CSV table of C-alpha atoms in Angstrom, one decimal:
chain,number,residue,atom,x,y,z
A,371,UNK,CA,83.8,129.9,150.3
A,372,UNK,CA,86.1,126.7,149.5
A,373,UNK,CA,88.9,127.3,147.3
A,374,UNK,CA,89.3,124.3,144.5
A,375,UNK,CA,93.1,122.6,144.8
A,376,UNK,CA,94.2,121.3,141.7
A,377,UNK,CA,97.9,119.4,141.7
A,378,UNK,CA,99.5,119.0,138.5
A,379,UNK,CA,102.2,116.6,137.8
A,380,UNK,CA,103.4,115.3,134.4
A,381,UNK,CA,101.8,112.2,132.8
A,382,UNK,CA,104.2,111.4,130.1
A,383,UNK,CA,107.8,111.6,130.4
A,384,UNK,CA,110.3,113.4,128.3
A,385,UNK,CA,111.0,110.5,125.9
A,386,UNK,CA,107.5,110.7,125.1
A,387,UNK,CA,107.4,114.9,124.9
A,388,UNK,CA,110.5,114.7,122.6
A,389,UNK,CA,108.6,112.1,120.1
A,390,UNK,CA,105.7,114.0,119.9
A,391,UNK,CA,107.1,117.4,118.8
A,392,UNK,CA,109.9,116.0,116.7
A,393,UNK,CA,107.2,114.0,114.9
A,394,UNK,CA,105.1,117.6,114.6
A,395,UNK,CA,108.5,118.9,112.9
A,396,UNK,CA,109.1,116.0,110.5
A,397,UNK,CA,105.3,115.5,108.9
A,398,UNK,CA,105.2,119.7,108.7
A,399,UNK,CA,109.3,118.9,106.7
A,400,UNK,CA,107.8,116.0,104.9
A,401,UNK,CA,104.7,117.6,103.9
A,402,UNK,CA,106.2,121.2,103.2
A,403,UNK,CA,108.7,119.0,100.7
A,404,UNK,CA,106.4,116.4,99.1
A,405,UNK,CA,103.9,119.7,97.7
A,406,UNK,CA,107.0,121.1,96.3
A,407,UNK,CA,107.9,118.2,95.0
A,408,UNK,CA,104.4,117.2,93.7
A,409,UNK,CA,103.6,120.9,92.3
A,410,UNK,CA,107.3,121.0,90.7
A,411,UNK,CA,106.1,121.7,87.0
A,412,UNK,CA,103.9,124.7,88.1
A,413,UNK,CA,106.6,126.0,90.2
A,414,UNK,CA,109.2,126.0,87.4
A,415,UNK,CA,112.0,123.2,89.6
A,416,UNK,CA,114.5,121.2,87.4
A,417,UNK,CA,115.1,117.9,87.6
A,418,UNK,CA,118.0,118.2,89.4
A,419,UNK,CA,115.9,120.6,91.9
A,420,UNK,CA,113.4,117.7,92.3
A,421,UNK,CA,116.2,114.9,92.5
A,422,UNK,CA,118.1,117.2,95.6
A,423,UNK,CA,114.3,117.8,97.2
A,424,UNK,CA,113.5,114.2,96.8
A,425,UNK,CA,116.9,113.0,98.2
A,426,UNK,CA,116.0,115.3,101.6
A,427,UNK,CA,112.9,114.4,101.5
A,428,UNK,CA,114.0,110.8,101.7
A,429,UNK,CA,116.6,111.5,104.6
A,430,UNK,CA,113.7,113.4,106.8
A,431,UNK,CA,111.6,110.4,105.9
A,432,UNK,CA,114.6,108.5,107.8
A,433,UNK,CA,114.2,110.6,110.9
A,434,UNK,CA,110.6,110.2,111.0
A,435,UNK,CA,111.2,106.1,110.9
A,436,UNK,CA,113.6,105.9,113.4
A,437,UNK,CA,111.5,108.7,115.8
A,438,UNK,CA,108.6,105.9,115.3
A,439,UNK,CA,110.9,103.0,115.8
A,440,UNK,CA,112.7,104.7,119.1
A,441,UNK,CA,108.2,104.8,120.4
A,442,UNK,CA,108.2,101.8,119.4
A,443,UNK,CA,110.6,100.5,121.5
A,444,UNK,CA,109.8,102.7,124.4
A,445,UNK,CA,106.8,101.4,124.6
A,446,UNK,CA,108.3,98.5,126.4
A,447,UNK,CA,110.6,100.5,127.9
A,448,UNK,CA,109.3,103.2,129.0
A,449,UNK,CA,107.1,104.2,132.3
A,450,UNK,CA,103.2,103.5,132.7
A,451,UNK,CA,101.7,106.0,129.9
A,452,UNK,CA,104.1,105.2,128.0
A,453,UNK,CA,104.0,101.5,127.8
A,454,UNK,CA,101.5,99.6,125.2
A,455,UNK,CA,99.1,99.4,127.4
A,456,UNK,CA,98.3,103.0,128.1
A,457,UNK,CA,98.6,103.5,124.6
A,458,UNK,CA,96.3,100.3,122.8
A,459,UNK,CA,92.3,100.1,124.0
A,460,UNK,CA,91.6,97.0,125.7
A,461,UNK,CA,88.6,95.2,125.0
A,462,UNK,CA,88.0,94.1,128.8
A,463,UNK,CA,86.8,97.3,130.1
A,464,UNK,CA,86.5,99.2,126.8
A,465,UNK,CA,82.7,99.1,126.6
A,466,UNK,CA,82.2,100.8,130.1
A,467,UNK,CA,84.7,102.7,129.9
A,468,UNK,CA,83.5,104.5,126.3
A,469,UNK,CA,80.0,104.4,127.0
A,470,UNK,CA,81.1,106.7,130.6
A,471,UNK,CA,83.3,108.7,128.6
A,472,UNK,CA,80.8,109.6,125.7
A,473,UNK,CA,78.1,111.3,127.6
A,474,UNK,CA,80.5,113.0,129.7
A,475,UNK,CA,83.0,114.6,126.5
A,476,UNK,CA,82.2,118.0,126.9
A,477,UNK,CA,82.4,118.6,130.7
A,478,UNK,CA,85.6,118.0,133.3
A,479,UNK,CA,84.1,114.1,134.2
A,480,UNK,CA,84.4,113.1,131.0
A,481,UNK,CA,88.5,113.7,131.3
A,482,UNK,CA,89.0,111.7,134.8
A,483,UNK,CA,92.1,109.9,132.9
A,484,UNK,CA,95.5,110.3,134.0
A,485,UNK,CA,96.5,109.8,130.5
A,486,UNK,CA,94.7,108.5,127.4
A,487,UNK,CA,91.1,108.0,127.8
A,488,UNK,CA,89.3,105.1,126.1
A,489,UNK,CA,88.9,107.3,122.5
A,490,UNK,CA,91.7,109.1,123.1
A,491,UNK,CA,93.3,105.3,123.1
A,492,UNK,CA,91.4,104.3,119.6
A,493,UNK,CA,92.9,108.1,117.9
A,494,UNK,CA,96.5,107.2,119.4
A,495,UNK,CA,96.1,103.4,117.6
A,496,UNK,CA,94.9,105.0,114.3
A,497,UNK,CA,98.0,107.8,114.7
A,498,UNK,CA,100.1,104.8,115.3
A,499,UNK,CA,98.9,103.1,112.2
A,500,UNK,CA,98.8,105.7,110.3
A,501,UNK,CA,102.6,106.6,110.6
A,502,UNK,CA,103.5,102.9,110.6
A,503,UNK,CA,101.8,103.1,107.0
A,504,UNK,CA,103.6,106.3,106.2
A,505,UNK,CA,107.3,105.0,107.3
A,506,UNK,CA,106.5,101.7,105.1
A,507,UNK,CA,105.3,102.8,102.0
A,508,UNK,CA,108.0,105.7,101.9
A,509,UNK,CA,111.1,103.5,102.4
A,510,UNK,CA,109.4,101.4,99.6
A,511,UNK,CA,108.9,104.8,97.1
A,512,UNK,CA,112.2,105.6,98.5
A,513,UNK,CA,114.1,102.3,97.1
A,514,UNK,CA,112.2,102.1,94.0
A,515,UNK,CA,112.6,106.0,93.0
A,516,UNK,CA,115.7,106.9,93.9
A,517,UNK,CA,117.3,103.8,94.9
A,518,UNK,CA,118.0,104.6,98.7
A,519,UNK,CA,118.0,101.8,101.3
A,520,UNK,CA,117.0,99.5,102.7
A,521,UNK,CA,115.2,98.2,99.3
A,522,UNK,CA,117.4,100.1,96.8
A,523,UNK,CA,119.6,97.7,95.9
A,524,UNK,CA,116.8,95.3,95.1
């Protein structure tokens, strides 16, 4: 009877760790807040109660921008799964690569990556997107409703 060896070593670094549950604890803050916030009537919150749970929602908001912009700028940085291209899909090899991956989801050759797989890649750009979106549109509602930077003053 042959016994199965399996190593395991850490593919992302601690940069990367650090992002990830940060950014679990700020959406959960910013989400949490923002239904407050949005239910405030039913819930019986003044309008000074909204204007002090807008004002940290807001400053969260500013954590959760500069955790993104810190990725961001890891991902030159930082070491192979962390860089851009472990991260983006690339089109050269993508094809293969997915249609290999597709039949093989549910069983342990369908996960021979050391790091994002080829979907997993296409989820991570979404995610990416996604927050990118987030970060944009709440530094806009951010200037125009309560007049915070950067586009307060304008």
């Amino acid at each position: 009877m042959s016994r199965a060896t399996h190593s395991e070593h850490q593919t992302w670094d601690r940069f990367v760790r650090w992002f990830h549950w940060i950014n679990v604890v700020l959406i959960l803050g910013l989400a949490g807040i923002g239904t407050v916030i949005l239910n405030g009537k039913a819930l019986g919150l003044s309008d000074d109660g909204k204007v002090l749970l807008k004002t940290i929602h807001v400053l969260i908001g500013y954590a959760f921008v500069t955790n993104l912009l810190l990725r961001f700028g890891w991902a030159f940085a930082g070491k192979t799964h962390s860089r851009w291209s472990s991260l983006i899909p690339r089109l050269k090899d993508f094809r293969e690569a997915v249609s290999t991956q597709i039949p093989n989801l549910f069983n342990a050759r369908g996960h021979d990556y050391p790091g994002h797989s080829p979907l997993g890649k296409i989820g991570v750009s979404l995610l990416l997107l996604c927050m990118s979106l987030m970060a944009v549109t709440g530094l806009v509602l951010a200037g125009t409703d309560i007049y915070f930077p950067p586009l307060g003053q304008w």
